[in-house]
Amino acid sequence: MVDNRYATALVIGSVLSLLATVYLSVAVGTQHWYQYSSPPVKYKGRNASELRDDFMNGESDEKTNAETMFRLNGTLGLWWRCILVPGRSHWFKEPDPKMETQCVSFTLPQQFSLKYKQLGNHNNEEDLLRTYLWRCQFLLPLVSLALVFLSGLVGVCACLCRSFTPTFGVGVLHLLAGLCSLGTVCCFLAGVDLLHQHSTLPEGVEGSLGWSLYLALISFPLQMMAAALFLWAARSHRKNYTRMIAYRVA
């Protein structure tokens, strides 16, 4: 028989865990982690169409991609990079074309590729810090979601076995998942800061945090609160059970 307080803690913890999982999943799958706002100017030598084509073919180097996002109101995510460009017209040039967002995903080799201190120059010194930050920001959210999924399986097994003991393990898994979520945000912010140190923003271009990053950041306290509830319920139930056993023996 489970005390109502423990049952309530388990229910609230499960709801918080579900919300955190949804928020983190949406954050990982969207591209609005960091966004650039650039003034509407005409670029000399290369127009928006040429910049778009080089960006979308996926063969340009990191320096070219960064400069394109700076100039064309780009957004950056964990798996996506996007730019805002005029829509393609069929046979005439519109004076005020409709703007549309076009995105390209990072391939798996690109996620694990080496970064260099001088962007686009593969003969330059490798930037190991930025390389591992980029890899961690890709892997940590997947690890976080995997830990939450594993904790769900443990919880289901605990319910089937009618045992309260695995609840402590569920709490520990949520604690680790929360740390991974926080690590994802920290790695991303540190990586963007290092990128801006190697490639200065052009005059008039401003960068800001996007709503996808805030969703990932919100998932951290939700997972930690869920972990605290699970750990409290497991520890309190254990103490209460020990006292009952001691009372019966006496």
Tab-separated table of C-alpha atoms in Angstrom:
chain	number	residue	atom	x	y	z
A	1	MET	CA	0.000	0.000	0.000
A	2	VAL	CA	1.490	3.352	-1.092
A	3	ASP	CA	0.851	6.473	0.955
A	4	ASN	CA	-1.144	9.185	-0.826
A	5	ARG	CA	1.746	11.636	-0.456
A	6	TYR	CA	4.106	9.338	-2.337
A	7	ALA	CA	1.539	8.598	-5.015
A	8	THR	CA	0.959	12.329	-5.531
A	9	ALA	CA	4.703	12.932	-5.798
A	10	LEU	CA	4.994	10.192	-8.417
A	11	VAL	CA	2.138	11.621	-10.479
A	12	ILE	CA	3.487	15.182	-10.373
A	13	GLY	CA	6.993	13.936	-11.168
A	14	SER	CA	5.694	11.984	-14.157
A	15	VAL	CA	3.859	15.043	-15.507
A	16	LEU	CA	6.961	17.216	-15.109
A	17	SER	CA	9.046	14.561	-16.837
A	18	LEU	CA	6.613	14.402	-19.746
A	19	LEU	CA	6.615	18.187	-20.148
A	20	ALA	CA	10.413	18.295	-20.055
A	21	THR	CA	10.638	15.570	-22.692
A	22	VAL	CA	8.227	17.393	-25.007
A	23	TYR	CA	10.048	20.718	-24.586
A	24	LEU	CA	13.471	19.186	-25.190
A	25	SER	CA	12.263	17.193	-28.211
A	26	VAL	CA	10.772	20.315	-29.817
A	27	ALA	CA	13.930	22.286	-29.063
A	28	VAL	CA	16.186	19.652	-30.632
A	29	GLY	CA	14.054	19.429	-33.784
A	30	THR	CA	13.795	23.186	-34.441
A	31	GLN	CA	16.351	25.709	-35.638
A	32	HIS	CA	15.642	28.767	-33.478
A	33	TRP	CA	18.480	28.375	-30.974
A	34	TYR	CA	20.293	31.476	-32.179
A	35	GLN	CA	19.124	34.043	-34.707
A	36	TYR	CA	20.707	36.935	-36.569
A	37	SER	CA	19.022	40.171	-37.560
A	38	SER	CA	20.651	42.042	-40.438
A	39	PRO	CA	19.653	45.329	-42.103
A	40	PRO	CA	18.080	45.153	-45.589
A	41	VAL	CA	21.076	46.181	-47.681
A	42	LYS	CA	22.397	45.239	-51.103
A	43	TYR	CA	25.517	43.151	-50.992
A	44	LYS	CA	28.301	44.015	-53.346
A	45	GLY	CA	29.618	41.350	-55.663
A	46	ARG	CA	27.211	38.627	-54.604
A	47	ASN	CA	23.451	38.901	-54.462
A	48	ALA	CA	21.037	37.007	-52.226
A	49	SER	CA	20.424	34.302	-54.828
A	50	GLU	CA	24.106	33.444	-55.101
A	51	LEU	CA	24.491	33.394	-51.328
A	52	ARG	CA	21.445	31.156	-51.053
A	53	ASP	CA	22.663	28.691	-53.672
A	54	ASP	CA	26.083	28.322	-52.043
A	55	PHE	CA	24.441	27.894	-48.652
A	56	MET	CA	21.859	25.344	-49.740
A	57	ASN	CA	24.189	23.049	-51.678
A	58	GLY	CA	25.881	22.081	-48.399
A	59	GLU	CA	29.360	22.126	-49.919
A	60	SER	CA	30.520	25.545	-48.691
A	61	ASP	CA	32.903	25.847	-45.765
A	62	GLU	CA	32.102	27.036	-42.250
A	63	LYS	CA	33.261	30.596	-42.918
A	64	THR	CA	30.974	30.980	-45.937
A	65	ASN	CA	28.013	29.503	-44.066
A	66	ALA	CA	28.571	31.809	-41.095
A	67	GLU	CA	28.834	34.922	-43.275
A	68	THR	CA	25.688	33.932	-45.166
A	69	MET	CA	23.719	33.546	-41.940
A	70	PHE	CA	25.039	36.902	-40.733
A	71	ARG	CA	23.895	38.677	-43.876
A	72	LEU	CA	20.600	36.889	-44.570
A	73	ASN	CA	18.890	36.870	-41.159
A	74	GLY	CA	19.981	33.309	-40.476
A	75	THR	CA	18.951	31.019	-37.639
A	76	LEU	CA	21.060	28.265	-36.131
A	77	GLY	CA	19.970	25.099	-34.352
A	78	LEU	CA	21.487	21.815	-33.262
A	79	TRP	CA	20.551	20.030	-36.486
A	80	TRP	CA	19.550	22.884	-38.806
A	81	ARG	CA	20.809	26.179	-40.199
A	82	CYS	CA	18.456	28.507	-42.060
A	83	ILE	CA	18.443	31.802	-43.962
A	84	LEU	CA	15.734	34.265	-44.943
A	85	VAL	CA	15.787	34.978	-48.678
A	86	PRO	CA	13.444	36.343	-51.379
A	87	GLY	CA	11.154	33.747	-52.906
A	88	ARG	CA	11.966	32.505	-56.390
A	89	SER	CA	10.010	34.265	-59.142
A	90	HIS	CA	9.244	32.509	-62.423
A	91	TRP	CA	10.005	35.041	-65.142
A	92	PHE	CA	9.970	38.518	-63.651
A	93	LYS	CA	11.748	40.281	-60.829
A	94	GLU	CA	9.378	41.536	-58.145
A	95	PRO	CA	10.189	44.956	-56.656
A	96	ASP	CA	9.218	43.763	-53.164
A	97	PRO	CA	9.554	39.955	-53.150
A	98	LYS	CA	8.031	37.776	-50.489
A	99	MET	CA	10.653	36.513	-48.047
A	100	GLU	CA	10.834	32.826	-47.200
A	101	THR	CA	12.937	30.705	-44.870
A	102	GLN	CA	15.098	27.997	-46.384
A	103	CYS	CA	16.922	25.466	-44.231
A	104	VAL	CA	19.574	22.813	-44.654
A	105	SER	CA	20.345	20.123	-42.103
A	106	PHE	CA	23.744	19.226	-40.730
A	107	THR	CA	24.879	15.837	-41.939
A	108	LEU	CA	26.315	13.343	-39.470
A	109	PRO	CA	29.892	13.838	-40.761
A	110	GLN	CA	29.440	17.612	-40.384
A	111	GLN	CA	28.353	17.170	-36.768
A	112	PHE	CA	31.620	15.387	-35.982
A	113	SER	CA	33.923	17.310	-38.326
A	114	LEU	CA	36.933	19.198	-36.994
A	115	LYS	CA	36.715	22.933	-36.349
A	116	TYR	CA	39.570	25.309	-37.071
A	117	LYS	CA	40.681	28.501	-35.379
A	118	GLN	CA	40.622	30.261	-38.743
A	119	LEU	CA	37.227	29.478	-40.246
A	120	GLY	CA	37.344	27.784	-43.626
A	121	ASN	CA	41.104	27.217	-43.553
A	122	HIS	CA	41.776	23.494	-43.136
A	123	ASN	CA	45.504	24.109	-43.083
A	124	ASN	CA	45.197	26.162	-39.921
A	125	GLU	CA	45.445	24.934	-36.321
A	126	GLU	CA	42.548	22.784	-35.125
A	127	ASP	CA	40.222	24.290	-32.548
A	128	LEU	CA	39.689	21.260	-30.294
A	129	LEU	CA	37.577	23.144	-27.747
A	130	ARG	CA	35.031	24.224	-30.343
A	131	THR	CA	35.134	20.778	-31.958
A	132	TYR	CA	34.206	18.960	-28.755
A	133	LEU	CA	31.652	21.594	-27.744
A	134	TRP	CA	29.886	21.053	-31.074
A	135	ARG	CA	29.934	17.284	-30.652
A	136	CYS	CA	28.641	17.518	-27.088
A	137	GLN	CA	25.769	19.812	-28.056
A	138	PHE	CA	24.729	17.174	-30.588
A	139	LEU	CA	25.089	14.123	-28.325
A	140	LEU	CA	23.966	15.407	-24.906
A	141	PRO	CA	20.274	16.026	-25.783
A	142	LEU	CA	20.069	12.538	-27.294
A	143	VAL	CA	21.576	11.090	-24.111
A	144	SER	CA	19.099	13.102	-22.031
A	145	LEU	CA	16.102	11.805	-23.981
A	146	ALA	CA	17.478	8.256	-23.835
A	147	LEU	CA	17.835	8.468	-20.037
A	148	VAL	CA	14.255	9.678	-19.656
A	149	PHE	CA	13.039	6.863	-21.909
A	150	LEU	CA	15.031	4.358	-19.846
A	151	SER	CA	13.570	5.760	-16.624
A	152	GLY	CA	10.101	5.310	-18.098
A	153	LEU	CA	10.836	1.640	-18.775
A	154	VAL	CA	12.117	1.232	-15.210
A	155	GLY	CA	8.961	2.877	-13.892
A	156	VAL	CA	6.725	0.591	-15.929
A	157	CYS	CA	8.620	-2.459	-14.668
A	158	ALA	CA	8.260	-1.182	-11.099
A	159	CYS	CA	4.506	-0.864	-11.558
A	160	LEU	CA	4.222	-4.360	-13.002
A	161	CYS	CA	6.295	-5.799	-10.155
A	162	ARG	CA	4.419	-3.663	-7.596
A	163	SER	CA	7.709	-2.513	-6.131
A	164	PHE	CA	8.613	0.973	-4.943
A	165	THR	CA	12.374	0.369	-4.829
A	166	PRO	CA	13.181	1.220	-8.512
A	167	THR	CA	11.778	4.734	-7.952
A	168	PHE	CA	15.182	5.768	-6.614
A	169	GLY	CA	16.774	4.687	-9.909
A	170	VAL	CA	14.141	6.661	-11.820
A	171	GLY	CA	15.090	9.755	-9.834
A	172	VAL	CA	18.798	9.279	-10.507
A	173	LEU	CA	18.175	8.865	-14.244
A	174	HIS	CA	16.146	12.093	-14.311
A	175	LEU	CA	18.920	13.869	-12.428
A	176	LEU	CA	21.460	12.781	-15.052
A	177	ALA	CA	19.062	13.733	-17.852
A	178	GLY	CA	18.666	17.222	-16.383
A	179	LEU	CA	22.427	17.682	-16.235
A	180	CYS	CA	22.687	16.600	-19.885
A	181	SER	CA	20.015	19.145	-20.872
A	182	LEU	CA	21.856	21.912	-19.051
A	183	GLY	CA	25.126	20.777	-20.622
A	184	THR	CA	23.550	21.028	-24.084
A	185	VAL	CA	22.619	24.673	-23.579
A	186	CYS	CA	26.012	25.535	-22.065
A	187	CYS	CA	27.925	23.841	-24.885
A	188	PHE	CA	25.849	25.605	-27.527
A	189	LEU	CA	26.276	29.056	-25.977
A	190	ALA	CA	30.008	28.530	-25.507
A	191	GLY	CA	30.341	27.333	-29.116
A	192	VAL	CA	28.481	30.359	-30.503
A	193	ASP	CA	30.619	32.697	-28.406
A	194	LEU	CA	33.814	31.105	-29.759
A	195	LEU	CA	32.419	31.314	-33.303
A	196	HIS	CA	31.865	35.051	-32.913
A	197	GLN	CA	35.409	35.453	-31.616
A	198	HIS	CA	36.780	33.915	-34.817
A	199	SER	CA	34.229	35.553	-37.131
A	200	THR	CA	33.148	39.038	-36.056
A	201	LEU	CA	29.579	40.086	-36.782
A	202	PRO	CA	29.314	42.669	-39.603
A	203	GLU	CA	28.232	46.182	-38.741
A	204	GLY	CA	24.495	46.424	-38.170
A	205	VAL	CA	24.033	42.672	-37.615
A	206	GLU	CA	22.730	41.631	-34.214
A	207	GLY	CA	22.501	38.170	-32.686
A	208	SER	CA	19.975	36.981	-30.118
A	209	LEU	CA	18.875	33.798	-28.408
A	210	GLY	CA	15.896	32.000	-29.956
A	211	TRP	CA	12.880	30.314	-28.409
A	212	SER	CA	14.200	26.805	-29.103
A	213	LEU	CA	17.096	27.414	-26.711
A	214	TYR	CA	14.698	28.652	-24.026
A	215	LEU	CA	12.617	25.481	-24.399
A	216	ALA	CA	15.725	23.375	-23.817
A	217	LEU	CA	16.632	25.561	-20.856
A	218	ILE	CA	13.155	25.154	-19.333
A	219	SER	CA	13.428	21.373	-19.616
A	220	PHE	CA	16.368	21.406	-17.176
A	221	PRO	CA	14.499	22.599	-14.044
A	222	LEU	CA	11.515	20.428	-14.945
A	223	GLN	CA	13.728	17.334	-15.034
A	224	MET	CA	15.448	18.337	-11.801
A	225	MET	CA	12.109	18.856	-10.032
A	226	ALA	CA	10.908	15.479	-11.292
A	227	ALA	CA	14.140	13.902	-10.051
A	228	ALA	CA	13.727	15.551	-6.632
A	229	LEU	CA	10.164	14.240	-6.308
A	230	PHE	CA	11.123	10.702	-7.289
A	231	LEU	CA	14.114	10.661	-4.938
A	232	TRP	CA	12.076	12.110	-2.064
A	233	ALA	CA	9.287	9.580	-2.555
A	234	ALA	CA	11.738	6.660	-2.701
A	235	ARG	CA	13.712	7.799	0.353
A	236	SER	CA	10.648	8.640	2.462
A	237	HIS	CA	8.916	5.389	1.560
A	238	ARG	CA	12.068	3.476	2.460
A	239	LYS	CA	12.260	5.154	5.872
A	240	ASN	CA	8.588	4.556	6.558
A	241	TYR	CA	8.884	0.906	5.511
A	242	THR	CA	11.939	0.419	7.766
A	243	ARG	CA	10.071	1.896	10.742
A	244	MET	CA	7.084	-0.376	10.126
A	245	ILE	CA	9.357	-3.448	10.009
A	246	ALA	CA	11.109	-2.361	13.197
A	247	TYR	CA	7.756	-1.779	14.933
A	248	ARG	CA	6.457	-5.217	13.937
A	249	VAL	CA	9.649	-6.921	15.138
A	250	ALA	CA	9.443	-5.085	18.462
